[in-house]
Amino acid sequence: MSDFVCENRILDKDETLDRAQLRALQLERLRQCVQRVADVPFYKEMFQRENITPEKIKTLDDLRRIPFTTKADLREYYPLGFLAVPRSEIARIHGSSGTTGKPTFVAYTAQDRATWANLCARFLVAGGLRSEHLVHIAFGYGLFTGGFGLHYGVEYVGASILPAASGNTPRQVMLLQDLAADVLICTPSYSLQIAEVARAQGVDPRTLPLKYAHFGGEPWTEDMRVQIERELDILAFNNYGLSEVIGPGVSGECAARQGMHIQEDHFIVECIDPETLEPVPEGEQGELVFTAITKQAMPIIRYRTRDIATITSQPCVCGRTTARMSRVIGRSDDMLIIRGVNVYPSQVEEALLRVDGTAPHYLIEVDRTGNLDDIKVHVEVHPESFSDKMAQMQALRERIAAEIRSVTGIGMKVELVAPRGLERSMGKAVRVIDHRREKGTI
Ligand code: DLL
């Protein structure tokens, strides 16, 4: 494992407010936020319907009087119907990912941009960034919030940046070798792609000068962290965010790596049961809902993320007092219901990573024949384990199937794929193809 030691450093005093102070600050900011959105058509109509005025928000619990906002609401007001400032005050526009249809646009004022840079800087510092480091950013620079968001976060800390952007992986390997960046920023899956391409070029990825990395933008498992850390000989930190709320910077890990600190002085978090919409007890899995209380251009209230995680407000050893969220276990809309059992792609990933000889590249394909759900997992085999001996491959397939059954509780067909047989993504990995959706059978 990497010998990099992440010192415990905290950027802002607001990360360590005592909980009562924090709640008071949240309430004050929430009331201002409700005031700011009062003329946004969507909220104006909602507030009239629900009889909500800023004066009625007397406690933080009063937030629950306000209905949720969803992705569908944002789509309905496409492209910028949620704007709470005149167009002339927009300083930047980004768009949420999504491979089909139109993106969801999000706007920032100059103040929002500054807040965002600060929030990214906070988790970067929490995860070891120092002004003397060189950071290699392999996120897309464009509508996606990952590239520019992290870029300005790194600048805020005063470190230097190599804005490599995504794509052309052999060139990424060359840059990492020649310029000796200390830090890598990209999606976790892309880091494995970099390692793989390095090996194909005859470069041992462990010899790259990288010390540590900040990964985000897509779900990954603890086992995948172990694998990445082993393959690249680095320390890997997790950070989370979504465009509608601000982009990266909503939460991130500190040196303790025991969950991601939510920047609660800017975002109020709730964790709800996605079916009943009621709050779940602390520590239980639920869908995260965020209210962005300081955003100026496009504040959003009670935004349903579809991301499933747990929350704890137990104090952290690092001294920050903010609540922490677990890894995202899956998205409620990514959750597969197979023969009545709920399965997340992350569970399949966890099973695969327990079997030696498989690469963490997989694709889950779901279909329905008659009334029966049929699920097939395409799993790439490591070059060293790939064999033309039928018996060996059969044994590997059976081990994988058994591991998947033990983690998810259901049987899945396993199809082995030759090394590099599955398509790679430069950004967020595609893990599921659900033919039932295309056929309209779910
Ligand atoms: O992915 C923002 C981001 C960029 C975060 C770079 C971190 C680093 P969107 O494209 O709008 O924004 O996608 C947001 O990505 O709702 C989650 O489902 C997923 N996601 C983001 N970070 C994580 C993470 C950016 N660390 C959606 N773990 C979110 C799991 C994540 N899922």
Short mmCIF file of C-alpha atoms and ligand atoms in Angstrom, two decimals:
data_model
loop_
_atom_site.label_atom_id
_atom_site.label_comp_id
_atom_site.label_asym_id
_atom_site.label_seq_id
_atom_site.Cartn_x
_atom_site.Cartn_y
_atom_site.Cartn_z
CA MET A 1 0.00 0.00 0.00
CA SER A 2 1.02 3.58 -0.62
CA ASP A 3 3.24 5.09 2.08
CA PHE A 4 1.47 8.45 1.70
CA VAL A 5 0.22 9.69 5.06
CA CYS A 6 -2.83 11.94 4.98
CA GLU A 7 -2.51 14.52 7.75
CA ASN A 8 -5.65 15.64 9.48
CA ARG A 9 -6.21 19.23 8.31
CA ILE A 10 -9.41 21.22 8.36
CA LEU A 11 -9.89 24.17 6.01
CA ASP A 12 -12.83 26.09 7.55
CA LYS A 13 -14.14 26.63 11.04
CA ASP A 14 -17.68 26.02 9.78
CA GLU A 15 -16.74 22.35 9.38
CA THR A 16 -16.43 22.07 13.15
CA LEU A 17 -19.39 24.08 14.47
CA ASP A 18 -21.12 22.43 17.38
CA ARG A 19 -24.36 20.82 16.27
CA ALA A 20 -26.59 23.47 17.86
CA GLN A 21 -24.68 26.28 16.15
CA LEU A 22 -24.82 24.38 12.90
CA ARG A 23 -28.57 23.91 13.15
CA ALA A 24 -29.05 27.62 13.88
CA LEU A 25 -26.97 28.52 10.82
CA GLN A 26 -28.92 26.05 8.68
CA LEU A 27 -32.23 27.50 9.81
CA GLU A 28 -31.18 31.05 9.06
CA ARG A 29 -29.92 30.03 5.62
CA LEU A 30 -32.99 27.90 4.91
CA ARG A 31 -35.28 30.84 5.55
CA GLN A 32 -33.23 33.03 3.22
CA CYS A 33 -33.34 30.27 0.63
CA VAL A 34 -37.13 29.96 0.83
CA GLN A 35 -37.29 33.71 0.37
CA ARG A 36 -35.00 33.57 -2.66
CA VAL A 37 -37.05 30.96 -4.50
CA ALA A 38 -40.42 32.57 -3.76
CA ASP A 39 -40.59 34.00 -7.29
CA VAL A 40 -39.31 30.93 -9.11
CA PRO A 41 -42.47 29.76 -10.94
CA PHE A 42 -42.24 26.14 -9.75
CA TYR A 43 -41.81 27.10 -6.09
CA LYS A 44 -44.20 30.05 -6.30
CA GLU A 45 -46.99 27.76 -7.39
CA MET A 46 -46.00 25.09 -4.87
CA PHE A 47 -45.84 27.58 -1.99
CA GLN A 48 -49.26 28.98 -2.89
CA ARG A 49 -50.75 25.51 -3.10
CA GLU A 50 -49.20 24.43 0.22
CA ASN A 51 -49.62 27.79 1.90
CA ILE A 52 -45.92 28.20 2.63
CA THR A 53 -44.22 31.50 3.39
CA PRO A 54 -40.69 32.13 4.66
CA GLU A 55 -42.19 33.19 8.01
CA LYS A 56 -43.70 29.74 8.42
CA ILE A 57 -40.24 28.16 8.48
CA LYS A 58 -39.62 28.48 12.21
CA THR A 59 -37.66 25.31 12.83
CA LEU A 60 -35.65 22.95 10.67
CA ASP A 61 -38.48 20.43 10.95
CA ASP A 62 -40.69 22.88 9.07
CA LEU A 63 -38.66 22.05 5.99
CA ARG A 64 -40.74 18.88 5.82
CA ARG A 65 -43.84 20.94 5.07
CA ILE A 66 -42.35 21.66 1.66
CA PRO A 67 -42.90 18.95 -0.99
CA PHE A 68 -39.96 17.29 -2.75
CA THR A 69 -38.42 18.48 -5.99
CA THR A 70 -37.57 15.81 -8.57
CA LYS A 71 -35.63 15.47 -11.79
CA ALA A 72 -38.99 15.45 -13.61
CA ASP A 73 -39.75 18.90 -12.18
CA LEU A 74 -36.44 20.22 -13.49
CA ARG A 75 -37.18 18.71 -16.89
CA GLU A 76 -40.57 20.33 -16.96
CA TYR A 77 -38.96 23.73 -16.57
CA TYR A 78 -36.23 23.05 -19.13
CA PRO A 79 -33.85 24.72 -19.78
CA LEU A 80 -33.52 27.31 -17.00
CA GLY A 81 -36.97 27.67 -15.46
CA PHE A 82 -35.58 27.20 -11.94
CA LEU A 83 -33.43 30.31 -12.19
CA ALA A 84 -33.80 32.55 -9.12
CA VAL A 85 -31.67 35.45 -10.43
CA PRO A 86 -31.78 37.53 -13.64
CA ARG A 87 -30.01 35.82 -16.56
CA SER A 88 -27.39 38.55 -16.53
CA GLU A 89 -26.17 37.27 -13.16
CA ILE A 90 -25.38 33.80 -14.45
CA ALA A 91 -21.64 33.21 -14.35
CA ARG A 92 -21.54 29.58 -15.52
CA ILE A 93 -23.85 26.84 -16.76
CA HIS A 94 -23.26 23.11 -16.43
CA GLY A 95 -25.40 20.13 -17.27
CA SER A 96 -26.07 16.87 -15.53
CA SER A 97 -24.90 13.66 -17.08
CA GLY A 98 -27.33 11.35 -18.75
CA THR A 99 -26.68 9.67 -22.02
CA THR A 100 -30.11 10.08 -23.52
CA GLY A 101 -32.34 13.05 -24.05
CA LYS A 102 -31.59 16.60 -23.04
CA PRO A 103 -29.34 17.39 -20.10
CA THR A 104 -30.58 19.13 -16.99
CA PHE A 105 -28.92 22.53 -16.88
CA VAL A 106 -27.67 24.08 -13.68
CA ALA A 107 -26.59 27.68 -13.34
CA TYR A 108 -24.15 29.41 -11.00
CA THR A 109 -23.65 33.04 -10.05
CA ALA A 110 -20.14 34.31 -9.36
CA GLN A 111 -20.85 33.77 -5.67
CA ASP A 112 -22.01 30.18 -6.30
CA ARG A 113 -18.83 29.52 -8.21
CA ALA A 114 -16.77 30.76 -5.27
CA THR A 115 -18.79 28.68 -2.80
CA TRP A 116 -18.35 25.63 -5.00
CA ALA A 117 -14.57 26.05 -5.24
CA ASN A 118 -14.41 26.36 -1.46
CA LEU A 119 -16.49 23.22 -0.93
CA CYS A 120 -14.33 21.18 -3.28
CA ALA A 121 -11.21 22.57 -1.60
CA ARG A 122 -12.52 21.43 1.78
CA PHE A 123 -12.73 17.77 0.88
CA LEU A 124 -9.51 17.89 -1.14
CA VAL A 125 -7.67 19.25 1.91
CA ALA A 126 -9.44 16.70 4.14
CA GLY A 127 -8.06 14.02 1.82
CA GLY A 128 -4.48 15.22 1.84
CA LEU A 129 -4.13 17.99 -0.77
CA ARG A 130 -1.29 20.44 -0.14
CA SER A 131 -0.28 23.48 -2.16
CA GLU A 132 2.95 21.76 -3.23
CA HIS A 133 1.09 18.89 -4.97
CA LEU A 134 0.50 18.47 -8.69
CA VAL A 135 -2.99 17.19 -9.49
CA HIS A 136 -3.81 15.27 -12.64
CA ILE A 137 -7.50 15.79 -13.46
CA ALA A 138 -8.83 13.14 -15.84
CA PHE A 139 -12.49 14.17 -15.64
CA GLY A 140 -14.24 15.57 -18.68
CA TYR A 141 -14.05 19.36 -18.89
CA GLY A 142 -17.39 20.41 -20.28
CA LEU A 143 -21.00 20.35 -19.19
CA PHE A 144 -20.10 17.66 -16.63
CA THR A 145 -19.42 19.28 -13.26
CA GLY A 146 -16.50 16.97 -12.44
CA GLY A 147 -13.73 18.65 -14.46
CA PHE A 148 -14.30 22.34 -13.77
CA GLY A 149 -15.64 21.76 -10.25
CA LEU A 150 -12.53 19.96 -9.06
CA HIS A 151 -10.27 22.23 -11.10
CA TYR A 152 -11.27 25.33 -9.18
CA GLY A 153 -11.23 23.39 -5.92
CA VAL A 154 -7.58 22.50 -6.51
CA GLU A 155 -6.81 26.08 -7.47
CA TYR A 156 -8.44 27.31 -4.26
CA VAL A 157 -5.94 25.21 -2.30
CA GLY A 158 -3.11 26.66 -4.37
CA ALA A 159 -1.89 23.34 -5.74
CA SER A 160 -0.93 22.97 -9.40
CA ILE A 161 -3.11 21.32 -11.97
CA LEU A 162 -2.62 19.23 -15.04
CA PRO A 163 -6.01 19.51 -16.77
CA ALA A 164 -5.56 16.26 -18.71
CA ALA A 165 -9.35 15.83 -19.19
CA SER A 166 -10.74 12.42 -20.10
CA GLY A 167 -9.87 10.15 -23.00
CA ASN A 168 -6.72 9.05 -24.81
CA THR A 169 -5.65 6.76 -21.98
CA PRO A 170 -2.16 5.94 -23.34
CA ARG A 171 -1.46 9.67 -23.23
CA GLN A 172 -2.73 9.85 -19.65
CA VAL A 173 -0.18 7.19 -18.71
CA MET A 174 2.58 9.14 -20.41
CA LEU A 175 1.59 12.34 -18.60
CA LEU A 176 1.45 10.57 -15.25
CA GLN A 177 4.89 9.14 -15.85
CA ASP A 178 6.59 12.22 -17.27
CA LEU A 179 5.07 14.95 -15.10
CA ALA A 180 4.92 12.86 -11.93
CA ALA A 181 1.59 14.09 -10.59
CA ASP A 182 1.03 13.36 -6.90
CA VAL A 183 -2.75 13.16 -7.12
CA LEU A 184 -5.20 11.63 -9.56
CA ILE A 185 -8.79 12.85 -9.93
CA CYS A 186 -11.28 10.86 -12.05
CA THR A 187 -13.96 8.22 -11.73
CA PRO A 188 -12.84 5.10 -9.85
CA SER A 189 -13.48 2.89 -12.88
CA TYR A 190 -11.31 5.10 -15.07
CA SER A 191 -8.37 4.69 -12.70
CA LEU A 192 -8.47 0.96 -13.35
CA GLN A 193 -8.57 1.65 -17.05
CA ILE A 194 -5.43 3.78 -16.67
CA ALA A 195 -3.75 0.95 -14.75
CA GLU A 196 -4.73 -1.54 -17.41
CA VAL A 197 -3.48 0.58 -20.30
CA ALA A 198 -0.24 1.22 -18.41
CA ARG A 199 0.35 -2.52 -18.07
CA ALA A 200 -0.41 -3.02 -21.77
CA GLN A 201 2.28 -0.42 -22.50
CA GLY A 202 4.74 -2.30 -20.33
CA VAL A 203 4.52 0.22 -17.48
CA ASP A 204 3.88 -1.17 -14.01
CA PRO A 205 1.13 1.15 -12.70
CA ARG A 206 2.58 0.79 -9.21
CA THR A 207 5.69 2.61 -10.35
CA LEU A 208 3.75 5.73 -11.38
CA PRO A 209 4.66 8.56 -8.97
CA LEU A 210 1.01 8.99 -7.85
CA LYS A 211 0.52 9.14 -4.08
CA TYR A 212 -3.24 9.29 -3.68
CA ALA A 213 -6.48 9.94 -5.54
CA HIS A 214 -9.91 11.51 -5.16
CA PHE A 215 -12.56 9.46 -6.89
CA GLY A 216 -16.21 10.28 -7.42
CA GLY A 217 -18.97 10.58 -9.95
CA GLU A 218 -20.12 6.95 -9.84
CA PRO A 219 -20.78 4.22 -7.28
CA TRP A 220 -17.94 1.93 -6.26
CA THR A 221 -17.39 -0.59 -3.50
CA GLU A 222 -14.91 -0.95 -0.66
CA ASP A 223 -13.45 -4.00 -2.42
CA MET A 224 -12.88 -1.89 -5.50
CA ARG A 225 -11.00 0.62 -3.34
CA VAL A 226 -8.72 -2.17 -2.15
CA GLN A 227 -8.14 -3.27 -5.72
CA ILE A 228 -7.38 0.26 -7.00
CA GLU A 229 -5.03 0.94 -4.09
CA ARG A 230 -3.20 -2.30 -4.80
CA GLU A 231 -2.97 -1.81 -8.56
CA LEU A 232 -1.79 1.80 -8.43
CA ASP A 233 -0.09 1.77 -5.03
CA ILE A 234 -2.03 4.82 -3.88
CA LEU A 235 -4.46 5.87 -1.18
CA ALA A 236 -7.98 6.39 -2.59
CA PHE A 237 -10.56 8.84 -1.22
CA ASN A 238 -14.23 9.00 -2.09
CA ASN A 239 -16.18 12.19 -2.83
CA TYR A 240 -19.79 12.66 -3.81
CA GLY A 241 -22.03 15.23 -5.37
CA LEU A 242 -24.58 15.85 -8.07
CA SER A 243 -25.08 18.68 -10.51
CA GLU A 244 -28.56 19.61 -9.39
CA VAL A 245 -27.27 20.28 -5.87
CA ILE A 246 -23.92 21.90 -6.89
CA GLY A 247 -21.72 19.18 -8.45
CA PRO A 248 -18.78 17.59 -6.59
CA GLY A 249 -18.35 19.12 -3.13
CA VAL A 250 -21.54 17.92 -1.48
CA SER A 251 -19.53 15.46 0.62
CA GLY A 252 -16.12 13.86 0.81
CA GLU A 253 -13.91 11.69 2.97
CA CYS A 254 -11.38 12.90 5.52
CA ALA A 255 -8.19 11.11 6.56
CA ALA A 256 -10.24 8.69 8.68
CA ARG A 257 -12.11 7.45 5.59
CA GLN A 258 -15.12 6.46 7.69
CA GLY A 259 -17.83 7.96 5.50
CA MET A 260 -18.10 11.21 3.56
CA HIS A 261 -18.58 14.44 5.51
CA ILE A 262 -21.64 16.26 4.22
CA GLN A 263 -21.05 20.02 4.00
CA GLU A 264 -24.03 20.68 6.17
CA ASP A 265 -23.51 24.41 6.48
CA HIS A 266 -24.50 24.52 2.77
CA PHE A 267 -26.73 21.48 2.35
CA ILE A 268 -29.47 20.08 4.55
CA VAL A 269 -29.61 16.33 4.16
CA GLU A 270 -32.53 13.99 4.76
CA CYS A 271 -32.63 10.23 4.35
CA ILE A 272 -36.05 8.87 3.40
CA ASP A 273 -37.74 5.63 2.53
CA PRO A 274 -38.21 5.95 -1.24
CA GLU A 275 -41.59 4.17 -1.02
CA THR A 276 -43.25 5.83 1.96
CA LEU A 277 -41.22 9.08 1.67
CA GLU A 278 -40.93 9.09 5.47
CA PRO A 279 -37.54 9.66 7.16
CA VAL A 280 -35.65 6.47 8.03
CA PRO A 281 -33.95 6.13 11.44
CA GLU A 282 -30.31 7.23 11.51
CA GLY A 283 -28.00 4.49 10.27
CA GLU A 284 -30.62 2.85 8.07
CA GLN A 285 -30.50 2.82 4.30
CA GLY A 286 -32.62 5.36 2.52
CA GLU A 287 -32.72 7.81 -0.36
CA LEU A 288 -30.77 11.02 0.17
CA VAL A 289 -32.62 14.29 -0.21
CA PHE A 290 -30.72 17.60 -0.29
CA THR A 291 -31.67 21.23 0.14
CA ALA A 292 -29.02 23.62 -1.19
CA ILE A 293 -29.48 26.48 1.26
CA THR A 294 -26.78 28.87 0.04
CA LYS A 295 -27.10 28.57 -3.74
CA GLN A 296 -28.04 31.81 -5.43
CA ALA A 297 -28.68 31.08 -9.11
CA MET A 298 -30.61 27.85 -8.70
CA PRO A 299 -31.41 26.97 -5.12
CA ILE A 300 -33.13 23.62 -4.84
CA ILE A 301 -35.33 22.44 -2.03
CA ARG A 302 -35.65 18.81 -0.94
CA TYR A 303 -34.18 17.39 -4.12
CA ARG A 304 -34.69 13.63 -4.38
CA THR A 305 -31.35 12.23 -5.48
CA ARG A 306 -32.40 8.56 -5.93
CA ASP A 307 -29.07 7.73 -4.28
CA ILE A 308 -29.33 5.14 -1.52
CA ALA A 309 -26.97 5.47 1.45
CA THR A 310 -26.93 5.67 5.24
CA ILE A 311 -26.23 8.74 7.37
CA THR A 312 -24.57 9.09 10.76
CA SER A 313 -24.19 12.18 12.91
CA GLN A 314 -21.78 10.46 15.31
CA PRO A 315 -18.66 12.57 15.86
CA CYS A 316 -15.69 11.75 13.64
CA VAL A 317 -12.14 11.38 14.95
CA CYS A 318 -11.00 14.15 12.57
CA GLY A 319 -12.85 16.84 14.55
CA ARG A 320 -15.41 17.77 11.92
CA THR A 321 -18.88 17.84 13.38
CA THR A 322 -20.75 17.36 10.13
CA ALA A 323 -22.86 14.28 9.47
CA ARG A 324 -21.31 11.61 7.30
CA MET A 325 -22.87 9.55 4.55
CA SER A 326 -21.86 6.02 3.64
CA ARG A 327 -20.87 5.06 0.16
CA VAL A 328 -23.77 5.21 -2.23
CA ILE A 329 -25.06 1.65 -2.21
CA GLY A 330 -26.96 2.17 -5.42
CA ARG A 331 -29.55 4.35 -7.02
CA SER A 332 -33.17 3.59 -6.33
CA ASP A 333 -33.75 3.72 -10.08
CA ASP A 334 -30.73 1.45 -10.70
CA MET A 335 -32.03 -1.05 -8.24
CA LEU A 336 -32.96 -4.21 -10.07
CA ILE A 337 -35.88 -6.18 -8.82
CA ILE A 338 -35.11 -9.72 -9.84
CA ARG A 339 -37.77 -12.24 -9.07
CA GLY A 340 -38.92 -9.92 -6.31
CA VAL A 341 -35.48 -9.50 -4.73
CA ASN A 342 -33.84 -6.06 -4.71
CA VAL A 343 -30.34 -6.15 -6.15
CA TYR A 344 -27.88 -3.33 -6.68
CA PRO A 345 -25.06 -3.56 -9.22
CA SER A 346 -22.66 -2.79 -6.35
CA GLN A 347 -23.53 -6.15 -4.77
CA VAL A 348 -22.53 -7.95 -7.95
CA GLU A 349 -19.30 -5.94 -7.97
CA GLU A 350 -18.63 -6.93 -4.37
CA ALA A 351 -19.07 -10.61 -5.27
CA LEU A 352 -16.80 -10.39 -8.31
CA LEU A 353 -14.02 -8.74 -6.40
CA ARG A 354 -13.96 -11.67 -4.01
CA VAL A 355 -13.05 -14.08 -6.80
CA ASP A 356 -9.42 -14.15 -7.90
CA GLY A 357 -8.97 -14.13 -11.62
CA THR A 358 -11.79 -11.73 -12.50
CA ALA A 359 -11.31 -8.15 -13.51
CA PRO A 360 -13.63 -5.51 -12.04
CA HIS A 361 -15.18 -5.00 -15.46
CA TYR A 362 -18.66 -6.37 -15.73
CA LEU A 363 -22.01 -5.79 -17.34
CA ILE A 364 -25.32 -6.95 -15.98
CA GLU A 365 -27.93 -7.79 -18.56
CA VAL A 366 -31.51 -8.29 -17.48
CA ASP A 367 -34.36 -9.64 -19.56
CA ARG A 368 -37.72 -11.22 -19.04
CA THR A 369 -38.88 -14.39 -20.77
CA GLY A 370 -42.56 -14.93 -20.12
CA ASN A 371 -42.96 -14.04 -16.48
CA LEU A 372 -39.46 -14.98 -15.51
CA ASP A 373 -36.66 -12.50 -14.99
CA ASP A 374 -33.46 -13.64 -16.54
CA ILE A 375 -30.19 -12.11 -15.46
CA LYS A 376 -26.80 -12.60 -16.98
CA VAL A 377 -23.55 -11.14 -15.73
CA HIS A 378 -20.79 -10.71 -18.28
CA VAL A 379 -17.51 -10.86 -16.40
CA GLU A 380 -14.13 -10.10 -17.81
CA VAL A 381 -11.36 -12.52 -16.93
CA HIS A 382 -7.85 -11.38 -15.95
CA PRO A 383 -5.24 -12.09 -18.63
CA GLU A 384 -3.34 -14.40 -16.21
CA SER A 385 -6.44 -16.45 -15.48
CA PHE A 386 -7.70 -16.65 -19.02
CA SER A 387 -7.30 -20.18 -20.26
CA ASP A 388 -8.37 -22.33 -23.17
CA LYS A 389 -8.97 -25.22 -20.79
CA MET A 390 -12.72 -25.68 -20.57
CA ALA A 391 -12.61 -27.23 -17.10
CA GLN A 392 -10.70 -24.28 -15.65
CA MET A 393 -13.05 -21.71 -17.12
CA GLN A 394 -16.06 -23.71 -16.01
CA ALA A 395 -14.71 -23.85 -12.44
CA LEU A 396 -14.12 -20.07 -12.47
CA ARG A 397 -17.65 -19.48 -13.72
CA GLU A 398 -19.08 -21.64 -10.96
CA ARG A 399 -17.07 -19.83 -8.29
CA ILE A 400 -18.36 -16.49 -9.53
CA ALA A 401 -21.96 -17.70 -9.66
CA ALA A 402 -21.69 -19.06 -6.11
CA GLU A 403 -20.22 -15.81 -4.81
CA ILE A 404 -22.98 -13.77 -6.51
CA ARG A 405 -25.60 -16.05 -5.00
CA SER A 406 -24.07 -15.67 -1.57
CA VAL A 407 -24.02 -11.83 -1.75
CA THR A 408 -27.33 -11.17 -3.52
CA GLY A 409 -29.34 -14.25 -2.62
CA ILE A 410 -30.25 -14.98 -6.20
CA GLY A 411 -28.82 -17.11 -8.96
CA MET A 412 -27.49 -15.37 -12.05
CA LYS A 413 -26.04 -16.76 -15.24
CA VAL A 414 -22.38 -15.91 -15.63
CA GLU A 415 -20.70 -15.43 -18.95
CA LEU A 416 -16.94 -15.08 -19.03
CA VAL A 417 -15.51 -12.53 -21.40
CA ALA A 418 -11.93 -12.48 -22.71
CA PRO A 419 -9.58 -9.82 -21.25
CA ARG A 420 -10.53 -6.35 -22.56
CA GLY A 421 -13.67 -7.82 -24.09
CA LEU A 422 -16.03 -5.34 -22.44
CA GLU A 423 -16.29 -1.79 -23.63
CA ARG A 424 -14.53 0.80 -21.43
CA SER A 425 -15.86 4.18 -20.45
CA MET A 426 -13.72 7.28 -19.98
CA GLY A 427 -16.14 8.64 -17.40
CA LYS A 428 -18.99 6.91 -15.64
CA ALA A 429 -19.03 3.17 -16.26
CA VAL A 430 -22.19 1.56 -17.68
CA ARG A 431 -22.98 -1.47 -15.53
CA VAL A 432 -26.54 -2.45 -16.40
CA ILE A 433 -28.58 -3.07 -19.51
CA ASP A 434 -32.18 -3.78 -18.64
CA HIS A 435 -34.04 -5.07 -21.70
CA ARG A 436 -37.22 -5.18 -19.64
CA ARG A 437 -37.29 -1.38 -19.73
CA GLU A 438 -36.90 -1.28 -23.51
CA LYS A 439 -39.71 -3.82 -23.85
CA GLY A 440 -41.84 -1.94 -21.34
CA THR A 441 -42.27 -5.06 -19.19
CA ILE A 442 -41.33 -3.25 -15.98
O1 DLL B 1 -21.20 13.15 -10.92
C1 DLL B 1 -20.80 15.17 -9.69
C2 DLL B 1 -19.47 14.66 -9.31
C3 DLL B 1 -18.42 14.77 -10.20
C4 DLL B 1 -19.25 14.11 -8.06
C5 DLL B 1 -17.19 14.33 -9.83
C6 DLL B 1 -17.99 13.68 -7.69
C7 DLL B 1 -16.96 13.80 -8.57
P1 DLL B 1 -23.81 14.17 -11.96
O2 DLL B 1 -23.19 13.94 -13.27
O3 DLL B 1 -25.02 15.03 -11.88
O4 DLL B 1 -22.78 14.81 -10.97
O5 DLL B 1 -24.14 12.74 -11.34
C8 DLL B 1 -24.60 12.65 -10.03
O6 DLL B 1 -23.51 10.51 -9.72
O7 DLL B 1 -26.55 11.26 -8.02
C9 DLL B 1 -24.71 9.65 -7.88
O8 DLL B 1 -25.64 8.71 -8.37
C10 DLL B 1 -23.44 9.53 -8.68
N1 DLL B 1 -22.26 9.81 -7.85
C11 DLL B 1 -21.52 10.92 -7.79
N2 DLL B 1 -20.49 10.75 -6.92
C12 DLL B 1 -20.62 9.50 -6.40
C13 DLL B 1 -19.88 8.72 -5.46
C14 DLL B 1 -21.58 14.25 -10.59
N3 DLL B 1 -18.79 9.15 -4.86
C15 DLL B 1 -24.76 11.20 -9.63
N4 DLL B 1 -20.33 7.48 -5.19
C16 DLL B 1 -25.17 11.06 -8.19
C17 DLL B 1 -21.44 7.00 -5.78
C18 DLL B 1 -21.75 8.91 -7.00
N5 DLL B 1 -22.16 7.67 -6.68
#
